[in-house]
Short mmCIF file of N, CA and C and ligand atoms in Angstrom, two decimals:
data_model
loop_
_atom_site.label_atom_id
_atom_site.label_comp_id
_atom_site.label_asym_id
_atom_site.label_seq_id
_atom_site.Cartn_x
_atom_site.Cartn_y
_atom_site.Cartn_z
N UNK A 108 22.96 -3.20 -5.84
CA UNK A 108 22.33 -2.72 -4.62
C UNK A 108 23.05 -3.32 -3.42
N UNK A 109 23.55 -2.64 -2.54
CA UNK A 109 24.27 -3.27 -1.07
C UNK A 109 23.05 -3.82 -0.51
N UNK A 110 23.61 -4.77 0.04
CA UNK A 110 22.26 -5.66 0.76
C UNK A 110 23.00 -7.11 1.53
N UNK A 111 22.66 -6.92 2.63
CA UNK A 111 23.11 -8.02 3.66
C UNK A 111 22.79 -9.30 3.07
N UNK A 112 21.27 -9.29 2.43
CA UNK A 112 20.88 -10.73 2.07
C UNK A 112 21.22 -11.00 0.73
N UNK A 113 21.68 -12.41 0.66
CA UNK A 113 21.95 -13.04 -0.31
C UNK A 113 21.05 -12.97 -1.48
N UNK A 114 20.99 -12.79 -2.81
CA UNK A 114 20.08 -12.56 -4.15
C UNK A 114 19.51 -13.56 -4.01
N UNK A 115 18.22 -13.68 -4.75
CA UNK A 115 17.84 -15.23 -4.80
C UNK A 115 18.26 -15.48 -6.40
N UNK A 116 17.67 -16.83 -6.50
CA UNK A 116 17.79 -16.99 -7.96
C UNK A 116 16.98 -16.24 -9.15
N UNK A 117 17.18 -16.19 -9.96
CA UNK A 117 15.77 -15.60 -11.25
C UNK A 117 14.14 -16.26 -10.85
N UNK A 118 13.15 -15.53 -10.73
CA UNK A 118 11.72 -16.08 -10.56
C UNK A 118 11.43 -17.37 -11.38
N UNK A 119 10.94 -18.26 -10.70
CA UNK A 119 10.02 -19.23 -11.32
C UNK A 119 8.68 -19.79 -10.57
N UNK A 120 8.20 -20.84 -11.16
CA UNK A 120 7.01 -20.84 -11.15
C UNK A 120 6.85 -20.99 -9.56
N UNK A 121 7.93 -21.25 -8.74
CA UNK A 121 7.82 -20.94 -7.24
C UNK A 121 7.24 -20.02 -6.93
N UNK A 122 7.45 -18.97 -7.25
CA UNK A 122 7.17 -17.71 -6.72
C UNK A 122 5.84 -17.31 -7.47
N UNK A 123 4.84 -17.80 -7.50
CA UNK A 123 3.77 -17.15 -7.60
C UNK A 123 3.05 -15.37 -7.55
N UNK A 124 3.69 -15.12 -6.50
CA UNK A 124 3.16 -13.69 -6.44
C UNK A 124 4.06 -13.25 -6.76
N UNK A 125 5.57 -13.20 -6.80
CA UNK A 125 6.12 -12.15 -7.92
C UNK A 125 5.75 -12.16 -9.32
N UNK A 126 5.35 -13.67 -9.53
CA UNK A 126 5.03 -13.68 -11.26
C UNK A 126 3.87 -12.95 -11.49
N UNK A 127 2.80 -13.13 -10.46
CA UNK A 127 1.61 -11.81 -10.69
C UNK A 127 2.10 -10.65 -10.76
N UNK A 128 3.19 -10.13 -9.67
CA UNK A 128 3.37 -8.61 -9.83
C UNK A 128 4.27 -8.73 -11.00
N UNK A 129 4.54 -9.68 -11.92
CA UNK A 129 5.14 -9.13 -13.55
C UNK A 129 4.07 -9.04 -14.43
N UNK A 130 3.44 -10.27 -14.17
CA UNK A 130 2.43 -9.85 -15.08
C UNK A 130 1.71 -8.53 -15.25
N UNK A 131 1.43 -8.43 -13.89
CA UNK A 131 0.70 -6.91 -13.88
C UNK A 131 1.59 -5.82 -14.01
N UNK A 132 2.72 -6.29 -13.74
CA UNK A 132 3.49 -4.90 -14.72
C UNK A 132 3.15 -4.60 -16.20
N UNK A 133 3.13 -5.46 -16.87
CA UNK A 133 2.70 -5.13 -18.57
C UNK A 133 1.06 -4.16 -18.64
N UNK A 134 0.45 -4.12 -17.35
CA UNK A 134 -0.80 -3.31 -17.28
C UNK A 134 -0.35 -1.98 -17.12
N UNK A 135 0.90 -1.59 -16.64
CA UNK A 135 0.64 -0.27 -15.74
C UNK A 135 1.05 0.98 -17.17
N UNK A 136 0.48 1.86 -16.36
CA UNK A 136 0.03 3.29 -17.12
C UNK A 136 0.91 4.39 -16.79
N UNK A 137 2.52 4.02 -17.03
CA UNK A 137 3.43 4.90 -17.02
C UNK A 137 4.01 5.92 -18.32
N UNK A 138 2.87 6.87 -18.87
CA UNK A 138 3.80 7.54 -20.86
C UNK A 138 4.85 8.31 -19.69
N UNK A 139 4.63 9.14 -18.62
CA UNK A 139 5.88 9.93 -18.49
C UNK A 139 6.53 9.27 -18.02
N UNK A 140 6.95 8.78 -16.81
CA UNK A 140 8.06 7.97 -16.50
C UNK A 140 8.87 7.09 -17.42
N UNK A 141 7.99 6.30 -17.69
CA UNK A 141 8.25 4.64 -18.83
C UNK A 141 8.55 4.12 -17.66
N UNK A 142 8.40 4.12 -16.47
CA UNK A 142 9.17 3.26 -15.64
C UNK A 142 8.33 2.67 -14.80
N UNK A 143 7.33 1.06 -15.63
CA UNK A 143 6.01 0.51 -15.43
C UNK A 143 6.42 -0.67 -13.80
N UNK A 144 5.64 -0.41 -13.05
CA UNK A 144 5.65 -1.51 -11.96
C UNK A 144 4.60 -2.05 -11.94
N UNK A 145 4.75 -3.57 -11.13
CA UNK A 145 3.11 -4.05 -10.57
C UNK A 145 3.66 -4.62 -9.89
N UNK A 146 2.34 -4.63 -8.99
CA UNK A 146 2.84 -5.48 -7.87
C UNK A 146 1.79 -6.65 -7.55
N UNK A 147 1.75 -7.41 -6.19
CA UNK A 147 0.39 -8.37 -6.23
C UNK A 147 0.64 -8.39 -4.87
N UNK A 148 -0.83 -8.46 -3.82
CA UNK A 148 -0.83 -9.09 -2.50
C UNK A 148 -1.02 -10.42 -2.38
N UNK A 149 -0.89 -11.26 -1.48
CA UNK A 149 -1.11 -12.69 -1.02
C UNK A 149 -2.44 -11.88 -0.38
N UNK A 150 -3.47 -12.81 -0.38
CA UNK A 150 -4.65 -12.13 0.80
C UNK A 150 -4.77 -13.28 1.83
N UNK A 151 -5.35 -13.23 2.83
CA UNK A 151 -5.23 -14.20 4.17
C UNK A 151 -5.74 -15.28 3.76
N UNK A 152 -7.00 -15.46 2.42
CA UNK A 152 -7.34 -16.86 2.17
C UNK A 152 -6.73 -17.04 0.60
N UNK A 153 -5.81 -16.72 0.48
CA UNK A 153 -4.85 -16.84 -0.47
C UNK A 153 -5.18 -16.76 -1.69
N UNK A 154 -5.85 -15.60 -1.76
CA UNK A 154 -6.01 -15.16 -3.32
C UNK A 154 -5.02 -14.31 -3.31
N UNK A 155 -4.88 -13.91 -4.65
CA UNK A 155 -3.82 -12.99 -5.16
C UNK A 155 -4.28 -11.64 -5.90
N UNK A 156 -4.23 -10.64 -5.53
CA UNK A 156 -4.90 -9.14 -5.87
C UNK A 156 -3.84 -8.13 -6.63
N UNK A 157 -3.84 -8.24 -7.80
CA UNK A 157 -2.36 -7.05 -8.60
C UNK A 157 -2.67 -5.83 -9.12
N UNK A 158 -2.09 -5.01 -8.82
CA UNK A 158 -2.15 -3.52 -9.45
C UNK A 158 -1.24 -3.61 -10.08
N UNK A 159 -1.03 -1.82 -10.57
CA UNK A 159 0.07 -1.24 -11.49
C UNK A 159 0.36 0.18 -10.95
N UNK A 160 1.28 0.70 -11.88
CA UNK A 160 1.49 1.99 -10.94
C UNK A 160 0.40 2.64 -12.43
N UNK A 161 -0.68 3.85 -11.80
CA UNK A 161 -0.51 5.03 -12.98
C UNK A 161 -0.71 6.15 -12.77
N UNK A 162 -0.13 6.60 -13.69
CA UNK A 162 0.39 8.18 -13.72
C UNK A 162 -0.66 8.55 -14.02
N UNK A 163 -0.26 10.16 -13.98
CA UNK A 163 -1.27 11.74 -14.37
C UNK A 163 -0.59 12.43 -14.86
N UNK A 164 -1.20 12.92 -15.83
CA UNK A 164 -0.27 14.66 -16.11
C UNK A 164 -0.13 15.55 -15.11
N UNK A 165 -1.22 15.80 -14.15
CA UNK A 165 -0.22 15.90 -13.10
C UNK A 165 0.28 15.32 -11.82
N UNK A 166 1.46 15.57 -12.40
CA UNK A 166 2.95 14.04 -12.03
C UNK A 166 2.14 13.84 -10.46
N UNK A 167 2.04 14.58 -9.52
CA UNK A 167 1.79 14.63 -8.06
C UNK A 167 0.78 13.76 -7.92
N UNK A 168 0.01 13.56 -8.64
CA UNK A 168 -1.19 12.39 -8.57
C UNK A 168 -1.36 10.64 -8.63
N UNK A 169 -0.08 10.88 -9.33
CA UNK A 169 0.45 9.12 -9.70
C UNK A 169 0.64 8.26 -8.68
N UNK A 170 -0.28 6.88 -8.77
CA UNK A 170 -0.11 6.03 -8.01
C UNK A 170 0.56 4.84 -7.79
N UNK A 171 1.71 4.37 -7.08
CA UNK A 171 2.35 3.20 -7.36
C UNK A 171 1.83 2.36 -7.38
N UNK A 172 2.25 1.45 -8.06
CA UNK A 172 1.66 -0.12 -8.21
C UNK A 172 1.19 -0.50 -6.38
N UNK A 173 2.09 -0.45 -5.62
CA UNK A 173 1.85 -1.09 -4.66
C UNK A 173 0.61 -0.52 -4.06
N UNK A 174 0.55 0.35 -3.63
CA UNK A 174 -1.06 0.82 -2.96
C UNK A 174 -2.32 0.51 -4.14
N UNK A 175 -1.69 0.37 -5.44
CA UNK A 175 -2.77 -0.17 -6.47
C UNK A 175 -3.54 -1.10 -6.20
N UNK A 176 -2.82 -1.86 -6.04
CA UNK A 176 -2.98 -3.45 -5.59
C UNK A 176 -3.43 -3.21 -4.28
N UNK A 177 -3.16 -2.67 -3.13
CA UNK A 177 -3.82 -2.89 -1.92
C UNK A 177 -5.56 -2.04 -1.66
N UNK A 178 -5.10 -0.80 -2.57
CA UNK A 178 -6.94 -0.15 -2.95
C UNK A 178 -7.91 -1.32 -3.21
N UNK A 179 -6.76 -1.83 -4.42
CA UNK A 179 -8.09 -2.97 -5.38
C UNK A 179 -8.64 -3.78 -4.21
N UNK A 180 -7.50 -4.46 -3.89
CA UNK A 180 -8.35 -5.54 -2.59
C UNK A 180 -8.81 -5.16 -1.36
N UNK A 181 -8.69 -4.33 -1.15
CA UNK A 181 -9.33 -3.43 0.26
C UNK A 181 -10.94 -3.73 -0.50
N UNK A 182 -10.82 -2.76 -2.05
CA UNK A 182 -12.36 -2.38 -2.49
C UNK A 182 -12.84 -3.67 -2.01
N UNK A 183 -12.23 -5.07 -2.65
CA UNK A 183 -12.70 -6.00 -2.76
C UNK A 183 -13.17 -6.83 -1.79
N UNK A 184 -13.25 -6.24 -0.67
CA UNK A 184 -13.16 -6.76 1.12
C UNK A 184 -12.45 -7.56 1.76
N UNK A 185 -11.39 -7.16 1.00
CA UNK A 185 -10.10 -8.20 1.78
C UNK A 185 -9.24 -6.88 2.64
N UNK A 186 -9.04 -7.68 4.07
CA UNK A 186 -8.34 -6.95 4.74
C UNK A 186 -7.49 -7.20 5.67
N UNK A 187 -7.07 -8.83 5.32
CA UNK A 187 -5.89 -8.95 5.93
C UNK A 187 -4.46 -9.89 4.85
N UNK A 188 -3.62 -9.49 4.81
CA UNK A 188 -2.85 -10.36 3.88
C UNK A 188 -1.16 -10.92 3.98
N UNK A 189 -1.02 -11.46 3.73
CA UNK A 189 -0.04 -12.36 3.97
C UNK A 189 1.46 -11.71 3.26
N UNK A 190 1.64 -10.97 2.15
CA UNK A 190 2.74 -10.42 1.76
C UNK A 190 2.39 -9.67 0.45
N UNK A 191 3.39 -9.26 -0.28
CA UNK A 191 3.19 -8.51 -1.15
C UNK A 191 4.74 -8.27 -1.71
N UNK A 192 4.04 -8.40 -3.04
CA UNK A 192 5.85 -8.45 -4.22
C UNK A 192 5.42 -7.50 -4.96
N UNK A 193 6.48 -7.02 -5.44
CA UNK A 193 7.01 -5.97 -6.15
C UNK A 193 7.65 -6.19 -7.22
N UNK A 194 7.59 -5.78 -8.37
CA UNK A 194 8.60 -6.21 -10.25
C UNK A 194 8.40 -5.14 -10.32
N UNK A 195 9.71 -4.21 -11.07
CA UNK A 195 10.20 -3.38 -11.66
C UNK A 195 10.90 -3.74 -13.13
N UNK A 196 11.34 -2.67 -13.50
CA UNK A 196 12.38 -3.05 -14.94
C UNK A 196 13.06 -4.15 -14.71
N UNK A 197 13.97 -4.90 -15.42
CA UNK A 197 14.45 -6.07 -15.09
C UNK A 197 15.96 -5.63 -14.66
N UNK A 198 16.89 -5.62 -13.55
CA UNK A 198 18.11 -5.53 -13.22
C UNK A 198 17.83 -3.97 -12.21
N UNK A 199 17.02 -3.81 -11.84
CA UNK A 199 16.57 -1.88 -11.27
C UNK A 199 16.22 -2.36 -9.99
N UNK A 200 16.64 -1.46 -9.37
CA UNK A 200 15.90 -1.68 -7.50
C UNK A 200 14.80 -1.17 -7.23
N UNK A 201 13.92 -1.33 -7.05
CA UNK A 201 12.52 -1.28 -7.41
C UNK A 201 11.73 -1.74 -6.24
N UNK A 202 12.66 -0.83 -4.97
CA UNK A 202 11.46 -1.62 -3.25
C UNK A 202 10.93 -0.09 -3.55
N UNK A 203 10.19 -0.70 -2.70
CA UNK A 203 8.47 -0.01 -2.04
C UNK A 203 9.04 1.38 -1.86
N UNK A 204 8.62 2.60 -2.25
CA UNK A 204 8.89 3.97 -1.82
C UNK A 204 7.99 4.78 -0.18
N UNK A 205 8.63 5.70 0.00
CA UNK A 205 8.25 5.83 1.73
C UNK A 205 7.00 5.87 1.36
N UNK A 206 5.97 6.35 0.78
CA UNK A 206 4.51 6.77 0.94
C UNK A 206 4.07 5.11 0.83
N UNK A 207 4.52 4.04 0.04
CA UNK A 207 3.90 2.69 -0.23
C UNK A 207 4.32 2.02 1.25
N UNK A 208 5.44 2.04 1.84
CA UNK A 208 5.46 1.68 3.19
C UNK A 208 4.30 2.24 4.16
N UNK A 209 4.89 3.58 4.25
CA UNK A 209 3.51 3.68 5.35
C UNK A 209 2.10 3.42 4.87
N UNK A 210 1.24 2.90 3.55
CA UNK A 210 0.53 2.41 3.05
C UNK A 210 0.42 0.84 3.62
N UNK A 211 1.49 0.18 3.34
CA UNK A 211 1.11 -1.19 3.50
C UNK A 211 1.03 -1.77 5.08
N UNK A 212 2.21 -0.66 5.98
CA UNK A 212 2.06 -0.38 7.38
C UNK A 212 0.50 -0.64 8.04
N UNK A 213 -0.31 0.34 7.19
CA UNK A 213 -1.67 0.39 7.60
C UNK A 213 -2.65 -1.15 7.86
N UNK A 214 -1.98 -2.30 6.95
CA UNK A 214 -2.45 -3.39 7.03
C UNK A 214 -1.91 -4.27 8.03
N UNK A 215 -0.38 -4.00 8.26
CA UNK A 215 0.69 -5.07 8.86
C UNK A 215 1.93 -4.49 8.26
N UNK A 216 2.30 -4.10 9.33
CA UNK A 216 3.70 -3.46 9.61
C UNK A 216 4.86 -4.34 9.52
N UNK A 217 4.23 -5.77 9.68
CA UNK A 217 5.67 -7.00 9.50
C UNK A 217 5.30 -7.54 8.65
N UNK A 218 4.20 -6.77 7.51
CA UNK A 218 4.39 -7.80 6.02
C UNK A 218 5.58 -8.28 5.48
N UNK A 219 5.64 -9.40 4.88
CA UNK A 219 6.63 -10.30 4.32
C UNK A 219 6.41 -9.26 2.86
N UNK A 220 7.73 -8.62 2.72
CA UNK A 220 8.04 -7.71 1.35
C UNK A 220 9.17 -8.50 0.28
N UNK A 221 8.75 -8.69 -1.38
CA UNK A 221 9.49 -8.87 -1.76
C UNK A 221 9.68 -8.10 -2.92
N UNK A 222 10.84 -7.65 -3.63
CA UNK A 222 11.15 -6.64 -4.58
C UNK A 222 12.09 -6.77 -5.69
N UNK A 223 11.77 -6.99 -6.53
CA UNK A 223 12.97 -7.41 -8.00
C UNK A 223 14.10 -6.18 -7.35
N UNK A 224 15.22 -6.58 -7.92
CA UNK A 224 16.67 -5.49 -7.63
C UNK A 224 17.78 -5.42 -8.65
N UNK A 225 18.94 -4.99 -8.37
CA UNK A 225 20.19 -5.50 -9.36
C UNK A 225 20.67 -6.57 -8.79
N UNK A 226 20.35 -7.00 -7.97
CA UNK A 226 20.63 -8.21 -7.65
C UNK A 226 19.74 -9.49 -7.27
N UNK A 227 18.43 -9.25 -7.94
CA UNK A 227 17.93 -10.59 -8.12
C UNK A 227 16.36 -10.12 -7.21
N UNK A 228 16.14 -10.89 -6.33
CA UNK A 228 15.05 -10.64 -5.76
C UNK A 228 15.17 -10.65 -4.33
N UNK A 229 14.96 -9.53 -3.85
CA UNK A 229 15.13 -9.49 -2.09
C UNK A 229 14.05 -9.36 -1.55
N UNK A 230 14.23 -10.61 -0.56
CA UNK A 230 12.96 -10.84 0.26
C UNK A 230 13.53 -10.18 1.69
N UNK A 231 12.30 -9.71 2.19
CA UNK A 231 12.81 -8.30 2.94
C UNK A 231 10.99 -8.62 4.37
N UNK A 232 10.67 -7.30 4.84
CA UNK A 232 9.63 -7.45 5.74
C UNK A 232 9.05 -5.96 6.06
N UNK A 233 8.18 -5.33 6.04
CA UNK A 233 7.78 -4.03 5.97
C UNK A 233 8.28 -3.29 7.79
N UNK A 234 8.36 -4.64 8.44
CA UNK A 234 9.32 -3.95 9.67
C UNK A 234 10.41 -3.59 9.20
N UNK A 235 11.37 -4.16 8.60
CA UNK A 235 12.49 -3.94 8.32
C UNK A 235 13.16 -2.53 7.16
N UNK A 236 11.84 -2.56 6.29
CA UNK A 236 11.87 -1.25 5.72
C UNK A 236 11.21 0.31 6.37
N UNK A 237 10.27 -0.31 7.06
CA UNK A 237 9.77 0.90 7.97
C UNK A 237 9.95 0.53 8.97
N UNK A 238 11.42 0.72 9.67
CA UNK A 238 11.06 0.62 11.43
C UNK A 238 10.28 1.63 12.17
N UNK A 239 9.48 1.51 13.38
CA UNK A 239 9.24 2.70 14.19
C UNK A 239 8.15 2.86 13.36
N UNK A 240 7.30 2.41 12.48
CA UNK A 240 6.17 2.71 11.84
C UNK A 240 5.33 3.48 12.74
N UNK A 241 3.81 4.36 12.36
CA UNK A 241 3.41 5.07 12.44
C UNK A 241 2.06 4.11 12.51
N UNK A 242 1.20 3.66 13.23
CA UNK A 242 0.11 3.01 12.98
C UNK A 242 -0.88 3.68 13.94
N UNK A 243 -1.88 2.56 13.73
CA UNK A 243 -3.33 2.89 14.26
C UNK A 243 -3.06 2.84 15.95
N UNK A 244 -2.10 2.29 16.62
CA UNK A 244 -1.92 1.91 17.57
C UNK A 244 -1.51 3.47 18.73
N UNK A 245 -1.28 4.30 18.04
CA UNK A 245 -1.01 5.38 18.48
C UNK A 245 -1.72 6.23 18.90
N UNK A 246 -2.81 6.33 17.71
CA UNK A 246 -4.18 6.97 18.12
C UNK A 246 -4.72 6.69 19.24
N UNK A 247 -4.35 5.75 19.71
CA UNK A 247 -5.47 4.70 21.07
C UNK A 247 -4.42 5.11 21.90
N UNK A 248 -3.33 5.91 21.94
CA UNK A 248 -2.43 5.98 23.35
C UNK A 248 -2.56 7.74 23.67
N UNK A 249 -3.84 8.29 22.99
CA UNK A 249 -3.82 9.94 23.46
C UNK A 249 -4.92 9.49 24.63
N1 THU B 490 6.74 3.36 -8.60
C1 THU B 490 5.96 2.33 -8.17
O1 THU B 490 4.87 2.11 -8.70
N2 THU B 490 6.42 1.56 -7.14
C2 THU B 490 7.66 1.65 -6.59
O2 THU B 490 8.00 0.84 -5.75
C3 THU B 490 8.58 2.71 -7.04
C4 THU B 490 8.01 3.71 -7.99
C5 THU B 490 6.28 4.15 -9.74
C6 THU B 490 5.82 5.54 -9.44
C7 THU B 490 5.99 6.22 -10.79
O3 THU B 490 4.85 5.97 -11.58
C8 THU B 490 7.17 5.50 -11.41
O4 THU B 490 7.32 4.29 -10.68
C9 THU B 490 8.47 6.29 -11.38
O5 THU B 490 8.72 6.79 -10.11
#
């Protein structure tokens, strides 16, 4: 994957919330794809909230891991959070797709984003993947 920033090393027990979003990869509910993600939020009093991605037969319905994880803890009355990681297959680039950006936008547009890759793990920022985001802030300028 081209990428300005340097890889990090392989996950360890540092990284806490990527190791949730692996774990919760072994949950997700991909038969058509096979191509299982999870992810996990940091929440503002630092719990940790993980989805998975799952599918439908029909394909159009399938939900990525990442808004998984942000449904769950929304349900759960958490509504502000600190970052959010991403695990994919192991060596696959596996950031956030446009519909999971403007999803996580909805919380904080400069979430701290991180995402397994072919090159290790890139820590990234939901400004930086969605510039010019689309928020609530707009509505209030008609
Ligand atoms: N997927 C995610 O869950 N998150 C991503 O960041 C990329 C794609 C899922 C959607 C679908 O179930 C499968 O991966 C293949 O696109």
């Amino acid at each position: 994957m081209t990428n300005k920033r340097q890889p990090m090393p392989p996950m360890s027990s540092a990284e806490p919330l990527l190791e949730a979003a692996r774990s919760a990869r072994a949950r997700a509910y991909a038969p058509y794809s096979g191509f299982k993600v999870g992810a996990a939020v940091e929440t503002d009093d630092g719990s940790i909230v993980t989805g998975a991605n799952v599918e439908n037969a029909s394909f159009g319905l399938s939900i990525c891991a990442e808004r998984s994880a942000l449904v769950r803890a929304i349900a759960e009355g958490y509504r502000s959070f600190r970052a959010i990681a991403v695990a994919g297959p192991d060596g696959v680039d596996t950031a956030p797709c446009g519909t999971c950006r403007q999803f996580i936008a909805e919380f904080d547009a400069t979430m701290p984003v991180s995402f397994t890759s072919s090159d290790g793990v890139v820590r990234t920022t939901l400004a930086e993947l969605l510039p010019y985001a689309f928020t609530s802030e707009a509505l209030t300028q008609t």
